[in-house]
Coordinates of C-alpha atoms in Angstrom, one line a residue:
Chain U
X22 CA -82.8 -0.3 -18.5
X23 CA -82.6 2.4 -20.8
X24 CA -84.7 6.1 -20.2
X25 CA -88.4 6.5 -21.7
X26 CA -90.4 9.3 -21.8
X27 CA -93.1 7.2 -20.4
X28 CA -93.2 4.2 -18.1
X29 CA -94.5 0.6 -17.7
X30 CA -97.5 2.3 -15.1
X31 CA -98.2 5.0 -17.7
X32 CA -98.2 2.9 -20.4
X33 CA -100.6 0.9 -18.7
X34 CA -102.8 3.7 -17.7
X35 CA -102.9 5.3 -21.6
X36 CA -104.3 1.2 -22.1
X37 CA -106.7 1.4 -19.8
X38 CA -108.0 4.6 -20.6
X39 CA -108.3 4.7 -24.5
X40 CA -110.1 1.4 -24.3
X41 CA -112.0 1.5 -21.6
X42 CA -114.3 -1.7 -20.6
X43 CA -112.0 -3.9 -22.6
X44 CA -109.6 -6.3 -21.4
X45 CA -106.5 -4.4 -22.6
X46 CA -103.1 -6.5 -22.9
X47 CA -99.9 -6.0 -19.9
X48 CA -97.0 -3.8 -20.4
X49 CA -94.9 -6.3 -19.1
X50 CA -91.5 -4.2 -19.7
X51 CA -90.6 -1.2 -21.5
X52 CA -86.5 -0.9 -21.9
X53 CA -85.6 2.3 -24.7
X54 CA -86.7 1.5 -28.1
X55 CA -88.2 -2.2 -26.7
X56 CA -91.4 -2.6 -25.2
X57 CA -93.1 -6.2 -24.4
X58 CA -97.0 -6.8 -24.0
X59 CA -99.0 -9.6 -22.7
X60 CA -102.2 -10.7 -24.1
X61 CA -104.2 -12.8 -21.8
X62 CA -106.3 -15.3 -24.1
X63 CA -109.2 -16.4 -23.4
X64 CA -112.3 -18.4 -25.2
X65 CA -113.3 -15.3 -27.4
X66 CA -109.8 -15.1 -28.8
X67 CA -110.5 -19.0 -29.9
X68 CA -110.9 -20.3 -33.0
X69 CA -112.0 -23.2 -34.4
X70 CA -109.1 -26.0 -34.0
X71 CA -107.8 -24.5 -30.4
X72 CA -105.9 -21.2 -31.5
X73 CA -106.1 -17.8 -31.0
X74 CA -107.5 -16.0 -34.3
X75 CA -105.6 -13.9 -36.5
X76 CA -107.1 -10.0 -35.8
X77 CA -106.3 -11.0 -32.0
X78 CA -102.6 -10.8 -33.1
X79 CA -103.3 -7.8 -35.4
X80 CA -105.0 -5.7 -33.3
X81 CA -102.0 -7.2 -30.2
X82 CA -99.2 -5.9 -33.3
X83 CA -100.9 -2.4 -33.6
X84 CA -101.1 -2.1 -30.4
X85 CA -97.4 -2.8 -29.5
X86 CA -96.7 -0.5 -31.7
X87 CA -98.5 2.3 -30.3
X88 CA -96.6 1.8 -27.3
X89 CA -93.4 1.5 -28.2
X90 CA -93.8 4.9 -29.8
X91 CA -95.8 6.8 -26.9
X92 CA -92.5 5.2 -24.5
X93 CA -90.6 7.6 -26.7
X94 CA -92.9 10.8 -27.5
X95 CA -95.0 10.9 -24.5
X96 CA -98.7 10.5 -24.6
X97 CA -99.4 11.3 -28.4
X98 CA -103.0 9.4 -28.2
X99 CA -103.7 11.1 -32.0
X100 CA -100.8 9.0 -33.3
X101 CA -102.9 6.7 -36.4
X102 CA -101.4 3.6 -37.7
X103 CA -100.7 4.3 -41.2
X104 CA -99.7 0.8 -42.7
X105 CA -99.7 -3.0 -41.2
X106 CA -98.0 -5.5 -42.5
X107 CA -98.4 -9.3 -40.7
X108 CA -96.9 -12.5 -42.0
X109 CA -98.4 -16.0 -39.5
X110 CA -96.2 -18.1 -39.6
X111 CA -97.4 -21.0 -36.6
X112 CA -100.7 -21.6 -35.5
X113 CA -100.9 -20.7 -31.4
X114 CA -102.0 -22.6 -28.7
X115 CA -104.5 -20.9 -26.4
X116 CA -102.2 -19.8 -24.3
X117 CA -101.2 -15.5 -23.5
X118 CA -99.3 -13.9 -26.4
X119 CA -96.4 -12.0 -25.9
X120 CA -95.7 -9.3 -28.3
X121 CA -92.0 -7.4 -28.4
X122 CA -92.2 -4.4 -30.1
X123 CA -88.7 -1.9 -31.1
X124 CA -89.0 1.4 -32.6
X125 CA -86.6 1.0 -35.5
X126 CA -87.4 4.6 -36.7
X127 CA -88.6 7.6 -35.4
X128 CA -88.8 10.6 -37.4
X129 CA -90.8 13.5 -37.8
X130 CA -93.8 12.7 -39.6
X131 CA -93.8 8.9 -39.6
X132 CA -92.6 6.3 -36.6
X133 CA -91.5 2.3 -37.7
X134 CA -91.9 -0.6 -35.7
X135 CA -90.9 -4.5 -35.7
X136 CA -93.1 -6.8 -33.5
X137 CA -92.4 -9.9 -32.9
X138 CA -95.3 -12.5 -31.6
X139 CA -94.5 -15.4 -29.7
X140 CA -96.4 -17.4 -26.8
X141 CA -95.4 -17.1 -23.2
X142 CA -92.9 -19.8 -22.5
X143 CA -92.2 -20.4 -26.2
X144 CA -89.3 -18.7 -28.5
X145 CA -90.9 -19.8 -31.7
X146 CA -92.5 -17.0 -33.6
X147 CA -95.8 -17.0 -34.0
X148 CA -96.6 -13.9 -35.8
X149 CA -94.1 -11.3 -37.4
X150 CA -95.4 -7.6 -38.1
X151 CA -94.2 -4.2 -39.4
X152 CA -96.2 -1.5 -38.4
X153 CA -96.0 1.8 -39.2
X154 CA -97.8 5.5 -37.4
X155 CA -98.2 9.1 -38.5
X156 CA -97.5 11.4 -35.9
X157 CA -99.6 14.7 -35.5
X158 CA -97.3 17.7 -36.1
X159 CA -98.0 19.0 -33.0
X160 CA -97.1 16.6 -30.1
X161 CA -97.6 17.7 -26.3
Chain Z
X8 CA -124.2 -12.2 -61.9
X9 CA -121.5 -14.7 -62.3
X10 CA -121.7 -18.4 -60.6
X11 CA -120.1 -19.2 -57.3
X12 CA -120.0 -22.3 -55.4
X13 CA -121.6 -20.4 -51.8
X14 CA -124.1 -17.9 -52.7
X15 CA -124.5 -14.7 -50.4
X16 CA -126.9 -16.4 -47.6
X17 CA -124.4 -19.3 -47.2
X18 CA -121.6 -17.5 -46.6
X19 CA -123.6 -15.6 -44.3
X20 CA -124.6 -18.7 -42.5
X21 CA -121.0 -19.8 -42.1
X22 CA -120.2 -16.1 -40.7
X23 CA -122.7 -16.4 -38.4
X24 CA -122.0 -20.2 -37.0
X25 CA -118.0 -18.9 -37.3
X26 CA -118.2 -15.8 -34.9
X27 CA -121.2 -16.8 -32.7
X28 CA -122.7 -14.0 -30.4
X29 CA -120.6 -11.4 -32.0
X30 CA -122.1 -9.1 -34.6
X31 CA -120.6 -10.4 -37.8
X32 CA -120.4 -7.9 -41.0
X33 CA -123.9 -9.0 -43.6
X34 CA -122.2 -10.3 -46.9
X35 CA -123.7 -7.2 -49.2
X36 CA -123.1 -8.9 -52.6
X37 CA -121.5 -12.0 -54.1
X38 CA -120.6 -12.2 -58.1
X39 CA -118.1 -14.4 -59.5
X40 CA -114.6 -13.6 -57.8
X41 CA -116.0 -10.7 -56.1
X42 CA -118.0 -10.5 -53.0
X43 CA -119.0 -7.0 -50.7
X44 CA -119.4 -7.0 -47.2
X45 CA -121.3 -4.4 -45.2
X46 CA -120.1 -4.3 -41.5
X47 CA -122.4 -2.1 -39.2
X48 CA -120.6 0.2 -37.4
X49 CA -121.8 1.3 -33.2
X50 CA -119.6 3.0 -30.7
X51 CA -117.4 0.0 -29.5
X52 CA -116.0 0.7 -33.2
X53 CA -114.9 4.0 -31.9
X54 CA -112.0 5.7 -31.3
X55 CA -111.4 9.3 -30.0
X56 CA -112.1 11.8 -32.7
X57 CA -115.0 10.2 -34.1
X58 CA -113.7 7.5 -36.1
X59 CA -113.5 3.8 -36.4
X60 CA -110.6 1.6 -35.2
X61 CA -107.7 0.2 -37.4
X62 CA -108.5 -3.3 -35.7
X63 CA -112.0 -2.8 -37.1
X64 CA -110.8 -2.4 -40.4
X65 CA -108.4 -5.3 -40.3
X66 CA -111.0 -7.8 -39.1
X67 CA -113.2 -6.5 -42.2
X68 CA -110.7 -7.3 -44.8
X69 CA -109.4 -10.7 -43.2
X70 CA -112.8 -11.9 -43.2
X71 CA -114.1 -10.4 -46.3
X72 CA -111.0 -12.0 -47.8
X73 CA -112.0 -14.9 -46.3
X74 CA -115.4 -14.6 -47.7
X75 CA -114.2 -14.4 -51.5
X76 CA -112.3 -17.6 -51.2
X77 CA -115.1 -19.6 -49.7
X78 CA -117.6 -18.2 -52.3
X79 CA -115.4 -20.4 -55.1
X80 CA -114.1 -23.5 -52.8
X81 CA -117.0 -23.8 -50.6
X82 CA -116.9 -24.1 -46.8
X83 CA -113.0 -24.9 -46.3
X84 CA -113.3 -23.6 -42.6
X85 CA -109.7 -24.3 -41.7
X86 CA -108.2 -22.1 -44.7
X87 CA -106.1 -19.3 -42.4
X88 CA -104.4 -16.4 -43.4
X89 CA -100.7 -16.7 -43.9
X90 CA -100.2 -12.4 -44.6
X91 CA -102.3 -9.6 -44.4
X92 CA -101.1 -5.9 -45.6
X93 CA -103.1 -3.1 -44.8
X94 CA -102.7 0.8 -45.6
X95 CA -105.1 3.0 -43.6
X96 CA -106.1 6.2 -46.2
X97 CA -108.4 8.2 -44.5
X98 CA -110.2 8.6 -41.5
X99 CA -113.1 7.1 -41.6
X100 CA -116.7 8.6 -40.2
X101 CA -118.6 6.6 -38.0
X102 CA -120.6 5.3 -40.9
X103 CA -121.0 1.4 -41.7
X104 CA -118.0 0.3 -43.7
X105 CA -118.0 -1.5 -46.9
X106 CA -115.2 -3.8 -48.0
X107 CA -115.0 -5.3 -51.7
X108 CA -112.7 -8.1 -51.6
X109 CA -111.6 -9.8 -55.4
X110 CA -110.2 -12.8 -55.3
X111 CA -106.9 -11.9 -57.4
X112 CA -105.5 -16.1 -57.4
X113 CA -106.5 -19.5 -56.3
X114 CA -104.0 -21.9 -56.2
X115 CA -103.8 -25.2 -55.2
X116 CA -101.8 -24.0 -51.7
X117 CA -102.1 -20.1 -51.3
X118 CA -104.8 -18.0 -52.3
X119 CA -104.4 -14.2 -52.6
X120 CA -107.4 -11.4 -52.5
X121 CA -107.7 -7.8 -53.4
X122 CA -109.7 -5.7 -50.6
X123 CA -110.8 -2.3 -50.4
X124 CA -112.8 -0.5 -47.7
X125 CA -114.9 2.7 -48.0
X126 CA -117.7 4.1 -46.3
X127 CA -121.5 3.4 -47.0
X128 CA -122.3 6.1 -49.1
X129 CA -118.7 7.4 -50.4
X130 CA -116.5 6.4 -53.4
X131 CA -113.1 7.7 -51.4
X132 CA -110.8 4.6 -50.2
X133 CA -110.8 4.4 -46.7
X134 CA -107.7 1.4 -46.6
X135 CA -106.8 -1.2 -49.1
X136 CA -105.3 -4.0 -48.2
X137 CA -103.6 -7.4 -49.9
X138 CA -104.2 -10.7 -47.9
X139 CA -103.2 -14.3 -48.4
X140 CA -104.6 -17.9 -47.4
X141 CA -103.0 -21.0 -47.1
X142 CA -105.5 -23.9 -48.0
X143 CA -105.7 -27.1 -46.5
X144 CA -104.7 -29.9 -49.0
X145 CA -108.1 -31.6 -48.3
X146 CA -110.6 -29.9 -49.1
X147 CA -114.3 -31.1 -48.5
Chain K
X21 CA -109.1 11.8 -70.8
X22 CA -108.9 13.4 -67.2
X23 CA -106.5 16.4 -67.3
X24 CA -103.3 15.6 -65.3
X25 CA -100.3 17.9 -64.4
X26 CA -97.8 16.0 -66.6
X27 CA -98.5 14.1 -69.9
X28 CA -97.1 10.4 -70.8
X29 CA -94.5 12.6 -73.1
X30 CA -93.3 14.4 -69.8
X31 CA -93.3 11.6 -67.9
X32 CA -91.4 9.5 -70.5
X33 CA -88.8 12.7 -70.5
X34 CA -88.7 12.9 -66.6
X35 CA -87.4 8.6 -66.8
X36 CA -85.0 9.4 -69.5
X37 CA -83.5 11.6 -67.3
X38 CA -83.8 10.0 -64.3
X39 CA -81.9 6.7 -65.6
X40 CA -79.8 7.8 -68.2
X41 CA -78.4 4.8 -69.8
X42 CA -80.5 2.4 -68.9
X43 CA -83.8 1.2 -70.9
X44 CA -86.4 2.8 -69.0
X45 CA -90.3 1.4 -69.4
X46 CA -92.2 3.3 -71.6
X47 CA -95.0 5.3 -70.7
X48 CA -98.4 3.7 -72.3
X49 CA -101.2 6.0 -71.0
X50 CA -101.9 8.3 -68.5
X51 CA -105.5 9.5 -67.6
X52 CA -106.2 11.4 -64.1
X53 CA -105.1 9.2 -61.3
X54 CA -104.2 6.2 -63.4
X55 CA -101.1 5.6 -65.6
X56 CA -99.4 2.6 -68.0
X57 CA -96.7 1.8 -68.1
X58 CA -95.0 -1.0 -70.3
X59 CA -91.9 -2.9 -69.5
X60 CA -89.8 -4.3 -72.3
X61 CA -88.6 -7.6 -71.4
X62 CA -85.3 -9.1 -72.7
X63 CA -82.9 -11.7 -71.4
X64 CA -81.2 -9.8 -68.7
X65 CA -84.7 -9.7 -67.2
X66 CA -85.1 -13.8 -67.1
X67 CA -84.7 -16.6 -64.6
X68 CA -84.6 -20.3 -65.0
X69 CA -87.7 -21.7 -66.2
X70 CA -88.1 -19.1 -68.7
X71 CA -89.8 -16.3 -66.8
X72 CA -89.3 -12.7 -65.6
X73 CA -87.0 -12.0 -62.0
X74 CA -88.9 -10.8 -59.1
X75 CA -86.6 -7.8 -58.7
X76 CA -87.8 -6.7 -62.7
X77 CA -91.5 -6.9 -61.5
X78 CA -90.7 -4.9 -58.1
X79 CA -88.9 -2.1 -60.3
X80 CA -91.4 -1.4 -62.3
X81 CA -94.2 -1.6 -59.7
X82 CA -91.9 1.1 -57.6
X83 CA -91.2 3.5 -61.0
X84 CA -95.3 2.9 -62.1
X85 CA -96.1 4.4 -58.7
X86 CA -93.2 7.1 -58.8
X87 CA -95.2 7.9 -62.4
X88 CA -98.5 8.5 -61.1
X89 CA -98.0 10.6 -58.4
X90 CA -96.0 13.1 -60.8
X91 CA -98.4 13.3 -63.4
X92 CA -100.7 14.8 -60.1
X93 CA -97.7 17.0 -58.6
X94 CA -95.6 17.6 -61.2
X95 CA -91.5 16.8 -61.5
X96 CA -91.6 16.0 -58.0
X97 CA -87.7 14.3 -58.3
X98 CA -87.0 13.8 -54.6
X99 CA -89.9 11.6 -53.6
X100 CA -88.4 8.3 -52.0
X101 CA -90.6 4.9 -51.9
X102 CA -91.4 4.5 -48.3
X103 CA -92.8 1.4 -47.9
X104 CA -93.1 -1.6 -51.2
X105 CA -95.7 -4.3 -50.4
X106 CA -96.1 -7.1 -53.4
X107 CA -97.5 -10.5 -54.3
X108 CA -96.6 -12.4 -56.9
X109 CA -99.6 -14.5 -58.2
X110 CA -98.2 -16.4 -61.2
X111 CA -94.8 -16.9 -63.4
X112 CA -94.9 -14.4 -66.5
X113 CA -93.8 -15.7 -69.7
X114 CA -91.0 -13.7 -70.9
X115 CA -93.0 -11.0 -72.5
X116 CA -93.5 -7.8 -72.2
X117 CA -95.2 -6.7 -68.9
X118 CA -97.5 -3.9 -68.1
X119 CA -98.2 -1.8 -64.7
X120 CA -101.2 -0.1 -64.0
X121 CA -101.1 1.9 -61.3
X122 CA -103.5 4.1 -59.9
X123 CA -103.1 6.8 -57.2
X124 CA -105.3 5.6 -54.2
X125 CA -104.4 8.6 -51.9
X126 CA -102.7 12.0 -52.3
X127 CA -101.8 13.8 -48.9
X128 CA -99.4 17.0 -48.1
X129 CA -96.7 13.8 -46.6
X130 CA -97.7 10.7 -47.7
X131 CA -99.2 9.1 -51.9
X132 CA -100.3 5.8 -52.0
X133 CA -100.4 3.9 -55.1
X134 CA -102.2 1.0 -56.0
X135 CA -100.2 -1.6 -59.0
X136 CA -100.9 -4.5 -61.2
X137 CA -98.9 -6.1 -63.2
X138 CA -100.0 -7.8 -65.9
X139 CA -98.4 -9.7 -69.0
X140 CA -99.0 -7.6 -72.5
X141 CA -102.1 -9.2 -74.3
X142 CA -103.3 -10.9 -70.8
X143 CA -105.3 -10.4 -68.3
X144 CA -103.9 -12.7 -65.3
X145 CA -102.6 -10.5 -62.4
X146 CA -99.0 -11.5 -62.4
X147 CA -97.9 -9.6 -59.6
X148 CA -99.9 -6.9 -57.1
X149 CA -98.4 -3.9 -54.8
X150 CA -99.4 -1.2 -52.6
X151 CA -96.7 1.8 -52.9
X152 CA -96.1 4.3 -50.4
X153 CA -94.0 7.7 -51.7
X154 CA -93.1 10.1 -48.7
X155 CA -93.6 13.7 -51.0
X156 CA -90.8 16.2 -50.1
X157 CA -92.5 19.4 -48.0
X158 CA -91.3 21.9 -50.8
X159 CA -92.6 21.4 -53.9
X160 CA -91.8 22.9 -57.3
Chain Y
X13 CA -71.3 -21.5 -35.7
X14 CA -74.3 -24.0 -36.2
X15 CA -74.1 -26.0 -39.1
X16 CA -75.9 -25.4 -42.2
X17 CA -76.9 -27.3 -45.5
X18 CA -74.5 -25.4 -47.5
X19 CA -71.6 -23.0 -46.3
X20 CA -70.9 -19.5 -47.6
X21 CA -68.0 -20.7 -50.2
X22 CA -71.5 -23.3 -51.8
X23 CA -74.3 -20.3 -51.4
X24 CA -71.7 -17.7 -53.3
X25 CA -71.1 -20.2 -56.0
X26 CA -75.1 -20.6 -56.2
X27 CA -75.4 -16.6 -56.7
X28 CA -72.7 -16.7 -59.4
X29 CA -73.8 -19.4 -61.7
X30 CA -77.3 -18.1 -61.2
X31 CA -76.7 -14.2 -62.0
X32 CA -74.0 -14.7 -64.5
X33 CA -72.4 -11.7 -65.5
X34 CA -73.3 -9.4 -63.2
X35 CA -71.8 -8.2 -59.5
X36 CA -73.3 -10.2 -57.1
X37 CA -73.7 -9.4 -53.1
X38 CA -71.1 -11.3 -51.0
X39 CA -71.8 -14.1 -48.8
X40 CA -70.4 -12.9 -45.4
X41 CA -71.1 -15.2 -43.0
X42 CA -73.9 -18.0 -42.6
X43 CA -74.7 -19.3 -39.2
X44 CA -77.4 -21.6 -37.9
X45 CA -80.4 -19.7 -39.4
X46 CA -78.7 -16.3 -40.8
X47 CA -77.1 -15.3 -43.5
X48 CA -75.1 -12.0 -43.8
X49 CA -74.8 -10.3 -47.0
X50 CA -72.7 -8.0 -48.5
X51 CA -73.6 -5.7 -51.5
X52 CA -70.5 -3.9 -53.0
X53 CA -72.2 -0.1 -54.1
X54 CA -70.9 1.6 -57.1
X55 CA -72.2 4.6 -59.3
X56 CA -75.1 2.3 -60.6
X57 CA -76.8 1.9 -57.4
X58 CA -77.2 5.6 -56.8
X59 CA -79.4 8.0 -57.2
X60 CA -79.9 11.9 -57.6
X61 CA -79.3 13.3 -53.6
X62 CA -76.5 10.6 -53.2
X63 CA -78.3 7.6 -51.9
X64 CA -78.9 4.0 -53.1
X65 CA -81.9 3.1 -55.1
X66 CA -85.1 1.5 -53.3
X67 CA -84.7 -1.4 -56.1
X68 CA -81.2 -2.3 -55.2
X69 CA -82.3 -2.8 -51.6
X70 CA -85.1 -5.0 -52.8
X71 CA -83.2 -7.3 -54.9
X72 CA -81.0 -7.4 -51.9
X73 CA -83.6 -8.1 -49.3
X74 CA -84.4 -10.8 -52.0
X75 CA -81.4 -12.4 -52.5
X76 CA -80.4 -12.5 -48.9
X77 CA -84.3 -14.2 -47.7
X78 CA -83.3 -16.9 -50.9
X79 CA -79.8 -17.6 -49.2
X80 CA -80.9 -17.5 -46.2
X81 CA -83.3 -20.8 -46.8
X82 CA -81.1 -22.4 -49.3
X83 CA -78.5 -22.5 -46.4
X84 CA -81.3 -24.9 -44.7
X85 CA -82.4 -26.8 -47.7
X86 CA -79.4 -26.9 -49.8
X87 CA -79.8 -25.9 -53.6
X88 CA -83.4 -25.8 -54.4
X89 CA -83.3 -23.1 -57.4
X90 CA -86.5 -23.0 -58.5
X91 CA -88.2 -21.5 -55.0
X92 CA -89.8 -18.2 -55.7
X93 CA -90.6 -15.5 -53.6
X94 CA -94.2 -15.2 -53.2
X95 CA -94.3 -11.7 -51.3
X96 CA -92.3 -9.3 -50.0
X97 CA -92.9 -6.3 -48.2
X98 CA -90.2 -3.5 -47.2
X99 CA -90.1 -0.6 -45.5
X100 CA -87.2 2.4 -45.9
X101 CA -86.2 4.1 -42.6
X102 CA -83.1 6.3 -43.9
X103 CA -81.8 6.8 -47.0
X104 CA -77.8 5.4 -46.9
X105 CA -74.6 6.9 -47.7
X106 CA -73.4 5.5 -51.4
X107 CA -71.6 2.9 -48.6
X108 CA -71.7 -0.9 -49.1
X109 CA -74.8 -2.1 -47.7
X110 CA -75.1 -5.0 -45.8
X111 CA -78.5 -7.6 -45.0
X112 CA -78.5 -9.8 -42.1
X113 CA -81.3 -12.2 -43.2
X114 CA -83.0 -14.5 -40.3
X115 CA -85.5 -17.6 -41.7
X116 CA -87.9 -17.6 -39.1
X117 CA -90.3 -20.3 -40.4
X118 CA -89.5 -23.2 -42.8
X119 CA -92.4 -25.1 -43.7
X120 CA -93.3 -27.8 -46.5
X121 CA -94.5 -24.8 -48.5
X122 CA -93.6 -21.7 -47.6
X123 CA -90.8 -20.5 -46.1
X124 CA -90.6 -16.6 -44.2
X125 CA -87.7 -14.5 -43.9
X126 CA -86.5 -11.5 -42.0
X127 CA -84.2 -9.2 -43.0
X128 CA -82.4 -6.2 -41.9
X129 CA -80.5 -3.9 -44.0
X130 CA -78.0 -1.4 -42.6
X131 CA -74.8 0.5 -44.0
X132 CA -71.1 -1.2 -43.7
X133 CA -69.9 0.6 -40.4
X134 CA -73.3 1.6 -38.9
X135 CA -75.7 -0.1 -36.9
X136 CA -78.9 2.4 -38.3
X137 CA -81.4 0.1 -40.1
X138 CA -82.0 1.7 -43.7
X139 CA -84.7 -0.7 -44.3
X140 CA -86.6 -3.9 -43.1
X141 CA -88.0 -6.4 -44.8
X142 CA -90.7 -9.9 -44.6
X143 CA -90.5 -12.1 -47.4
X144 CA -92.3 -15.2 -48.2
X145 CA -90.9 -18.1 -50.3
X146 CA -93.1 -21.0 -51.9
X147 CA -90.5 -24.3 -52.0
X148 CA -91.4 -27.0 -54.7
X149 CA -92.6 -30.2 -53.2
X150 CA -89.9 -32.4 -54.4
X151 CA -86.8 -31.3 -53.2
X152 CA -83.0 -32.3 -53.8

């Protein structure tokens, strides 16, 4: 395990607290640049045909993202996603979606991440995203 | 007014039997390739500093995307989106956000829509995004 | 005619300059955020089937963006592409192809252009890309 | 090594016959689903400040997504990128660049590709790209 800034718990609790009320995904592992969520699914993530709808996996991809980051810079909860880009490439069963995200840049002004979306127990890719943040000048 | 296959109270029917119990956006306009959605925007939107969620915004273009195509092939429920790319522009107030989505190809396989979002009111871009729909080889 | 920092003659001698040696497109029109520009198309540009290579169409869809953020800044040389998003929508004949592209967002780090591409004497979106420039913290 | 459709000595006579005349990337190894590529860098590739141009990188990301599939399906010329979208980390060193290119979905239709592009002799990512391509129904 490599050093973060911030931990699996902290993660966890930065989840918790910026969206509060909502079922927030797991920080199942943070290890340097890598950090892995877990989406429980349930019926509302349904759709019709018996998989999980696409903004479940966007908003699962942003979200990875913003994690991956904050494990490196600490809790910068301004940090705003600045681009998205998704390709789906299988349709999921209803089952918990894990998403792997690695910082692949961090600079200054802008942060880069790949995320990859697969189902638990599955290595086929379900979902494949680049996501990119502005970071506020002035971190903590 | 140009003709379209669904007209704006269809499509709204098929938003609201699609996404049942949720509070789906109210399909503004519908001419030719073009059709407007308005989504309402309430504090579960939110985000700190006053404005609406990326997720938010990505929902609104997948489905108004989704919108454009089913207002020139009819009710093709199972068409799903193969890509979506999103830039985020500004920060949007808590105002309800428009999105204008044009459909920019329909093919026999893929379809591919323009969509940008703005705020009720105000001409400045808010995000713009590109997304593309695969479509079932039956169609009804 | 909106007033812009450079004209389509500047911009035209800012290319030249840029790509010495190479045949440059050709600056059609500029007018506030929006400019033209207009590729000419020869057989170094074509692929099997008789149409234009994907790499021509992402060239120009980078420079047309590169072009209308200087004619708002000014010979702004150092601003690199960050991020290149396109769809290509239908084969071009091997004519000459035009880009539109029109500045959707102009901030002290990131611009963000919006591009169509277009066949000369048709409207049919050939290709379509969102353009992200990173802008250099100096500028002249 | 897991066997492919066509080797690296068949996918680098491919590239030849279908860019005649001009310096095409190197095939450097093709296993199971990748393909590594190789694009020598000379004066023509740079740009003012002593990096490589954004284009080159494209057609690269390009070319290496097309071998990449064509290593699965064996020589199926006419498939055409549908999108691609890239983003650029770090601007390179006038180095040979190289683009590890992973097909992660290969459908009747469409086929998605990831690729990573780094500098010969360093394992910094200079840019990451997704690209879709459509495959004709009747294949070889």
């Amino acid at each position: 395990m490599t050093a973060t800034v911030l931990n699996a718990e902290q993660l966890q609790e930065i989840l918790a607290s910026s969206f509060p009320g909502s079922e927030t995904p797991l920080v199942d592992e943070v290890n340097g640049d890598t950090v892995v969520l877990r989406q429980p699914v349930g019926a509302r993530h349904g759709r019709p045909g018996g998989t999980i709808s696409g903004p479940t996996m966007m908003m699962l991809a942003d979200t990875a993202a913003w994690m991956a980051i904050l494990a490196q810079i600490g809790p910068v909860l301004l940090a705003v996603t600045t681009s998205l880009h998704i390709d789906f490439l299988r349709k999921p069963d209803m089952t918990d979606l894990m998403a792997r995200a690695t910082l692949l840049k961090l600079g200054r002004k802008l942060a880069m991440v790949d995320v990859t979306i697969y189902s638990l127990g599955s290595d086929a890719v379900v979902a494949k995203a680049q996501v990119t943040y502005s970071i506020p000048s002035s971190r903590p």
